[in-house]
Amino acid sequence: MSFPTLSTERLKLIEIKDEHVASIFSIFSNEEVIKYYGMSPFTKEEQADALVKSFATGFEQKKSMRWGIELKETGELIGTVGLNNLSLASKRTEIGYELLPGHWRKGIVSEAVRAVIDYCFNVLNLYRIGAVTFPQNEASFTLLLNLGFEKEGLLRGYLYQDNSSHDAFIFSLTKPDWRE
């Protein structure tokens, strides 16, 4: 299976390749972006290169998929959206996303996530999409709730960042609940 390109009104969701390493570094080295990501900001471009390679490996092994969020208007890569813990046999995955701060609060992530949800339910024929957020990341969990995800509960000590464990909220969306 070749990597699927998805398109929305303003965005192209594309395969992340070697040519995107500098953009991936700018996203994952940004402290505001990584604040609630569950990892420390990148300090070397080699880290971005390794992440890009891991995206390709995850797709090849059918364990994950990660799209670059590209603005149609400029061709700029401004974030990513993707599936983690993908299990086609169990018909489930977890979704995650990040976006450069200059593009926050413009509906870009909602637009990208909608396209990926549609792909999950209508092409991959998944039944469940989960999402994990820091309780402090109100923007992220509000976005999930607005898209129809339900908050299932609290995972105690689930995320490890900055040398300490953090609680996380878990959300889910099932195919019958998807209203698009």
Coordinates of C-alpha atoms in Angstrom, one line a residue:
M1 CA 0.0 0.0 0.0
S2 CA 1.4 3.4 -0.9
F3 CA 1.1 6.3 1.6
P4 CA -2.2 8.1 1.2
T5 CA -2.3 11.8 0.6
L6 CA -5.4 13.4 2.1
S7 CA -6.8 16.8 1.0
T8 CA -9.1 19.3 2.7
E9 CA -10.2 22.8 1.8
R10 CA -7.0 24.5 3.1
L11 CA -4.6 21.5 3.7
K12 CA -2.8 18.7 2.1
L13 CA -1.9 15.9 4.4
I14 CA 1.3 14.3 3.0
E15 CA 3.9 11.7 3.6
I16 CA 6.7 13.0 5.7
K17 CA 10.0 12.4 3.9
D18 CA 13.7 13.2 4.2
E19 CA 13.1 16.6 2.5
H20 CA 10.9 17.6 5.5
V21 CA 13.6 17.0 8.2
A22 CA 14.2 20.8 8.7
S23 CA 10.5 21.4 9.1
I24 CA 10.1 18.5 11.5
F25 CA 13.0 19.9 13.6
S26 CA 11.4 23.3 13.7
I27 CA 8.1 21.8 15.0
F28 CA 9.6 19.3 17.5
S29 CA 12.2 21.7 18.9
N30 CA 9.6 24.3 19.7
E31 CA 9.0 24.3 23.5
E32 CA 5.4 25.5 23.1
V33 CA 4.6 22.7 20.7
I34 CA 6.3 20.0 22.9
K35 CA 5.0 21.3 26.2
Y36 CA 2.2 18.7 26.4
Y37 CA 3.7 16.1 24.0
G38 CA 5.3 13.6 26.4
M39 CA 8.9 14.2 25.3
S40 CA 11.6 16.9 25.5
P41 CA 12.2 19.4 22.7
F42 CA 14.7 18.4 20.0
T43 CA 18.1 20.0 20.2
K44 CA 19.7 18.4 17.1
E45 CA 18.5 18.0 13.6
E46 CA 19.6 14.3 13.8
Q47 CA 16.7 13.8 16.2
A48 CA 14.2 15.0 13.5
D49 CA 15.9 12.8 10.9
A50 CA 15.5 9.8 13.2
L51 CA 11.8 10.7 13.8
V52 CA 11.2 11.0 10.0
K53 CA 12.7 7.5 9.5
S54 CA 10.6 6.1 12.4
F55 CA 7.5 7.5 10.6
A56 CA 8.4 5.5 7.5
T57 CA 9.2 2.4 9.5
G58 CA 5.9 2.6 11.4
F59 CA 4.0 2.8 8.1
E60 CA 5.9 0.0 6.5
Q61 CA 5.1 -2.2 9.6
K62 CA 1.4 -1.1 9.6
K63 CA 1.8 0.1 13.2
S64 CA 1.5 3.8 12.6
M65 CA 0.9 6.5 10.0
R66 CA 2.0 10.2 10.3
W67 CA 1.0 12.9 7.8
G68 CA 2.6 16.3 7.4
I69 CA 0.1 19.1 7.6
E70 CA 0.9 21.3 4.6
L71 CA -0.8 24.6 3.8
K72 CA -2.1 24.4 0.2
E73 CA -1.6 28.1 -0.2
T74 CA 2.1 28.2 0.6
G75 CA 3.3 24.6 0.6
E76 CA 4.6 25.1 4.1
L77 CA 4.8 22.1 6.5
I78 CA 3.3 23.4 9.8
G79 CA 2.6 20.4 11.8
T80 CA 1.8 16.7 11.8
V81 CA -1.2 14.5 12.5
G82 CA -1.1 10.7 12.8
L83 CA -2.1 7.4 14.1
N84 CA -0.1 5.6 16.9
N85 CA -0.6 2.1 18.2
L86 CA -2.4 1.2 14.9
S87 CA -4.0 -2.3 15.0
L88 CA -5.8 -3.1 11.8
A89 CA -6.7 -6.6 13.2
S90 CA -8.2 -5.1 16.3
K91 CA -9.7 -2.1 14.3
R92 CA -8.3 0.6 16.6
T93 CA -5.7 3.3 16.8
E94 CA -4.8 6.5 18.7
I95 CA -4.6 9.9 17.1
G96 CA -2.1 12.6 17.9
Y97 CA -1.2 16.0 16.4
E98 CA 0.9 19.1 16.8
L99 CA 1.1 22.4 15.1
L100 CA 3.4 25.4 15.1
P101 CA 2.1 28.2 17.4
G102 CA 1.7 30.7 14.6
H103 CA -1.1 28.6 13.2
W104 CA -3.0 27.9 16.5
R105 CA -6.7 28.8 16.8
K106 CA -7.4 28.8 13.1
G107 CA -9.2 25.5 12.9
I108 CA -6.3 23.8 11.1
V109 CA -5.9 20.8 13.5
S110 CA -9.7 20.2 13.5
E111 CA -9.7 20.2 9.7
A112 CA -6.7 17.8 9.6
V113 CA -8.1 15.5 12.3
R114 CA -11.5 15.3 10.6
A115 CA -9.8 14.1 7.4
V116 CA -7.8 11.5 9.3
I117 CA -10.9 10.3 11.2
D118 CA -12.8 10.0 7.9
Y119 CA -9.9 8.0 6.5
C120 CA -9.8 5.7 9.6
F121 CA -13.5 4.9 9.5
N122 CA -14.2 4.8 5.8
V123 CA -10.9 3.5 4.3
L124 CA -9.1 1.6 7.1
N125 CA -12.5 0.4 8.4
L126 CA -11.4 1.0 12.0
Y127 CA -14.0 0.9 14.9
R128 CA -12.2 3.0 17.6
I129 CA -9.9 6.0 17.7
G130 CA -8.4 6.9 21.0
A131 CA -6.6 10.0 22.1
V132 CA -4.4 10.8 25.1
T133 CA -3.9 14.3 26.4
F134 CA -2.3 16.1 29.4
P135 CA -5.2 17.3 31.7
Q136 CA -3.6 20.8 31.4
N137 CA -3.9 20.8 27.6
E138 CA -7.4 22.3 27.4
A139 CA -7.1 23.3 23.8
S140 CA -6.4 19.7 22.8
F141 CA -9.1 18.0 24.8
T142 CA -11.7 20.7 23.8
L143 CA -10.9 20.0 20.2
L144 CA -11.5 16.3 20.8
L145 CA -14.8 16.9 22.5
N146 CA -15.9 19.2 19.7
L147 CA -15.1 16.4 17.2
G148 CA -17.4 14.0 19.1
F149 CA -14.8 12.2 21.2
E150 CA -15.9 11.1 24.7
K151 CA -13.7 11.4 27.8
E152 CA -13.3 7.9 29.2
G153 CA -11.2 8.7 32.2
L154 CA -7.8 9.4 33.8
L155 CA -4.7 7.4 33.3
R156 CA -2.6 7.9 36.4
G157 CA 1.1 8.5 35.8
Y158 CA 0.7 7.6 32.1
L159 CA 3.0 10.1 30.5
Y160 CA 6.7 10.7 31.3
Q161 CA 8.2 14.1 30.5
D162 CA 10.7 16.4 32.2
N163 CA 11.9 13.6 34.5
S164 CA 8.5 13.0 36.0
S165 CA 5.3 11.0 35.5
H166 CA 2.1 12.9 34.6
D167 CA -1.5 11.9 34.5
A168 CA -3.4 11.8 31.2
F169 CA -7.0 12.0 30.0
I170 CA -8.1 9.2 27.6
F171 CA -10.7 9.9 25.0
S172 CA -12.3 7.8 22.3
L173 CA -14.5 8.0 19.2
T174 CA -16.2 5.0 17.7
K175 CA -17.4 4.5 14.2
P176 CA -21.1 4.6 15.1
D177 CA -20.6 7.9 16.9
W178 CA -18.8 9.6 14.0
R179 CA -21.3 12.2 12.7
E180 CA -19.5 13.3 9.5

